[in-house]
Coordinates of C-alpha atoms in Angstrom, one line a residue:
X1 CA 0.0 0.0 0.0
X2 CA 1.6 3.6 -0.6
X3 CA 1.6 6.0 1.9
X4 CA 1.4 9.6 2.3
X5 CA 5.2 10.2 2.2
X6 CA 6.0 7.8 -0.8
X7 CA 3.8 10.0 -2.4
X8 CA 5.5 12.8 -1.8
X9 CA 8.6 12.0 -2.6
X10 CA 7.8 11.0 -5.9
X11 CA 5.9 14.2 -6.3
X12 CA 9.9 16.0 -6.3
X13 CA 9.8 14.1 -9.6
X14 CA 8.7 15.7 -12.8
X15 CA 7.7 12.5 -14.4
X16 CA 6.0 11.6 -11.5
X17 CA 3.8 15.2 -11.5
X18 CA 3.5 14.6 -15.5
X19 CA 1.8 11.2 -15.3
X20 CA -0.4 12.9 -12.6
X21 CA -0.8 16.4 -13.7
X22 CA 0.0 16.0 -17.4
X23 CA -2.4 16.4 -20.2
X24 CA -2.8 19.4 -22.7
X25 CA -1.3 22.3 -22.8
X26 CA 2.0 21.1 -23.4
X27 CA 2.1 19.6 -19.7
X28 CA 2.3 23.3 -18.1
X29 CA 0.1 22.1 -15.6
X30 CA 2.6 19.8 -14.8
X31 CA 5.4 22.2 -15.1
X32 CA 3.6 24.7 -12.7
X33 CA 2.6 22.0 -10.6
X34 CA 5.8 20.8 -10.3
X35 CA 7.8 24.5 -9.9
X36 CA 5.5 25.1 -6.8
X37 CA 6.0 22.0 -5.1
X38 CA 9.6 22.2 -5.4
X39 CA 10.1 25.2 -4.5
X40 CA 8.2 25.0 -1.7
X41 CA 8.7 23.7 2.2
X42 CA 5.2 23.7 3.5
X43 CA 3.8 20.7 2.1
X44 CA 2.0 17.3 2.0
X45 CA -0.1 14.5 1.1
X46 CA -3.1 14.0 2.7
X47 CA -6.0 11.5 2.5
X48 CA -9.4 12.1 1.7
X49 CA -12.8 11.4 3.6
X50 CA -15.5 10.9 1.2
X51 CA -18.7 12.4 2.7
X52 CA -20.9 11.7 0.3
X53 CA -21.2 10.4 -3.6
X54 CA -23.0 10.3 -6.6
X55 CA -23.7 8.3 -9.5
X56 CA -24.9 9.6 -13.0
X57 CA -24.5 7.3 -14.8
X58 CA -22.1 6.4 -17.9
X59 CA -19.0 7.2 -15.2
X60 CA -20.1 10.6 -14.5
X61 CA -19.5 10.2 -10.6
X62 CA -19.0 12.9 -8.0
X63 CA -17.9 13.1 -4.8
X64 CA -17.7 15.4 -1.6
X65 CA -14.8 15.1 0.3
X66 CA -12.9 16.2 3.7
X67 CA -9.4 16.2 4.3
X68 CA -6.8 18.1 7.1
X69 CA -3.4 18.3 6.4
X70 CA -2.2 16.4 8.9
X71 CA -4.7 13.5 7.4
X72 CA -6.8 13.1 10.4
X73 CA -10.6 14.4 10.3
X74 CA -12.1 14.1 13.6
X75 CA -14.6 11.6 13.6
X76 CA -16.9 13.5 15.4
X77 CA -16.6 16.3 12.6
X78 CA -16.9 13.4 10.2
X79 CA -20.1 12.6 11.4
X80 CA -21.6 15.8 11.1
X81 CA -19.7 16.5 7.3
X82 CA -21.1 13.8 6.0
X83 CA -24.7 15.1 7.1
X84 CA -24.4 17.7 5.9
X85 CA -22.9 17.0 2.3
X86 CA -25.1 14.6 2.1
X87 CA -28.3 16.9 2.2
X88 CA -26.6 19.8 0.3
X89 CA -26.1 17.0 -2.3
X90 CA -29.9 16.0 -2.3
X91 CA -30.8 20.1 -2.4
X92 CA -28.4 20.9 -5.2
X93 CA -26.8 19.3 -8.4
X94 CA -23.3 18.0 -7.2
X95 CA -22.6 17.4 -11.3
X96 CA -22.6 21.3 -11.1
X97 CA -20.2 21.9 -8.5
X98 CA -17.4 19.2 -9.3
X99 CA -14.1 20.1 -10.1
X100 CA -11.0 18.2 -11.1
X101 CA -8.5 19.5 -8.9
X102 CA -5.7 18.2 -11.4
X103 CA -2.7 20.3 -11.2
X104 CA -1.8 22.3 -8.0
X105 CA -4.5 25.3 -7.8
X106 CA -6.0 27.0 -5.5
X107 CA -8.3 24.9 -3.1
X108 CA -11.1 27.3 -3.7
X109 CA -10.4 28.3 -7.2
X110 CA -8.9 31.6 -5.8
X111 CA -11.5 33.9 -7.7
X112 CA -10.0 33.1 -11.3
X113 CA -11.2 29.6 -11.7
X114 CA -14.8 29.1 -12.2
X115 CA -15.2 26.4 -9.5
X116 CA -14.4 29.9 -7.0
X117 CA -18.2 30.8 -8.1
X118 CA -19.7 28.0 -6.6
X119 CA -19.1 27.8 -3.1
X120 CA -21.7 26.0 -1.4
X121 CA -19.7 23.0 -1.1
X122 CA -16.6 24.5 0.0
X123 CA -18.6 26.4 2.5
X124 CA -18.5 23.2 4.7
X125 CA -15.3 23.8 5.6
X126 CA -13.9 24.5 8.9
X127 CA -10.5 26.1 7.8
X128 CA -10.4 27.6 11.9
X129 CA -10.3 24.2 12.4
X130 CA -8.1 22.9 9.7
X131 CA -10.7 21.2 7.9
X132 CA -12.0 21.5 4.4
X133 CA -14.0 20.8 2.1
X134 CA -14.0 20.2 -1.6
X135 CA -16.8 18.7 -4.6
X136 CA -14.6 16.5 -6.9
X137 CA -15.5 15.3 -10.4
X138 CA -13.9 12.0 -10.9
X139 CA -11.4 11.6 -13.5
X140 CA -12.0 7.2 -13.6
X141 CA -14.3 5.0 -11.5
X142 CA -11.3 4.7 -9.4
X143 CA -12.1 6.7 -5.5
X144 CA -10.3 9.7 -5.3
X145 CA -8.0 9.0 -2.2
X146 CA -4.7 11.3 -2.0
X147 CA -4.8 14.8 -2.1
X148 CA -1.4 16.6 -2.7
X149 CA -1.4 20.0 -1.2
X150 CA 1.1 23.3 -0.9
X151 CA 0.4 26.4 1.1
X152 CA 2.4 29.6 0.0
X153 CA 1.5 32.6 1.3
X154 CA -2.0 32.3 3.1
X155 CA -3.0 30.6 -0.3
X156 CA -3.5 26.4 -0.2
X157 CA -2.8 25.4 -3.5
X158 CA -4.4 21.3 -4.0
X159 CA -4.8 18.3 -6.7
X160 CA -6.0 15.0 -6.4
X161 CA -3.3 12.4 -6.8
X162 CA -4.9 10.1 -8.9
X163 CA -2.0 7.6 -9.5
X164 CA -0.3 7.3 -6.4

């Protein structure tokens, strides 16, 4: 089973970040990804809580999920997440508010990426507490488990680490 530090060792890689964070754009999301964690002390891997999920259909699934960046969500807090997501799921269209997360970015879109207009998800957070909060489209059927995260300058900066 990997862990939350092999991960983040190979994330010093570029290869690693490319296979991860590749795609278009000539992998600058990689690239970017990559120059931030590097150059970079205050950061992690993390794993994520699901709170809730949904199916529809044809492998359009989308989750809510909770992480801290130590990796530990209170269980009590858990509890009361998963609530929560859950009945903010069945009130609004989760398919709406899903994002990626596949390069390093801002956890809440940082007001230039369009997932920073839809906060309702996000708003679950307890950042006081160091908890957040965060819709994620899936990229496979696989569960999104890791989450790779950076903080630089007051900003968190976060992608799912889909092959680990």
């Amino acid at each position: 089973m990997t862990t939350r530090a092999e991960i983040a060792a190979k994330l010093d890689d570029f290869a690693y970040q490319k296979a991860n964070f590749g795609g278009f754009l000539m992998n600058k999301r990689a690239k970017n990804s990559h120059a931030l964690w590097t150059g970079n002390r205050d950061k992690g891997v993390t794993e994520l809580s699901l709170l809730a999920t949904r199916d529809y259909g044809d492998n359009n699934i989308y989750d809510v999920a909770a992480f801290t960046l130590d990796g530990t969500v209170p269980s009590e807090a858990l509890a009361e997440l998963s609530s929560q997501a859950e009945a903010l799921a069945d009130r609004i269209n989760l398919r709406e508010h899903g994002y990626v997360y596949t390069c390093l970015e801002p956890w809440d879109g940082g007001g230039t990426i369009w997932i920073s207009k839809k906060p309702e998800f996000r708003a679950l957070s307890r950042p006081e507490q160091g908890i957040y909060v965060i819709p994620i489209q899936r990229l496979s059927g696989d569960e999104p488990r890791w989450l790779a995260w950076v903080r630089e300058r007051e900003q968190l900066d976060i992608a799912i680490v889909y092959k680990p």
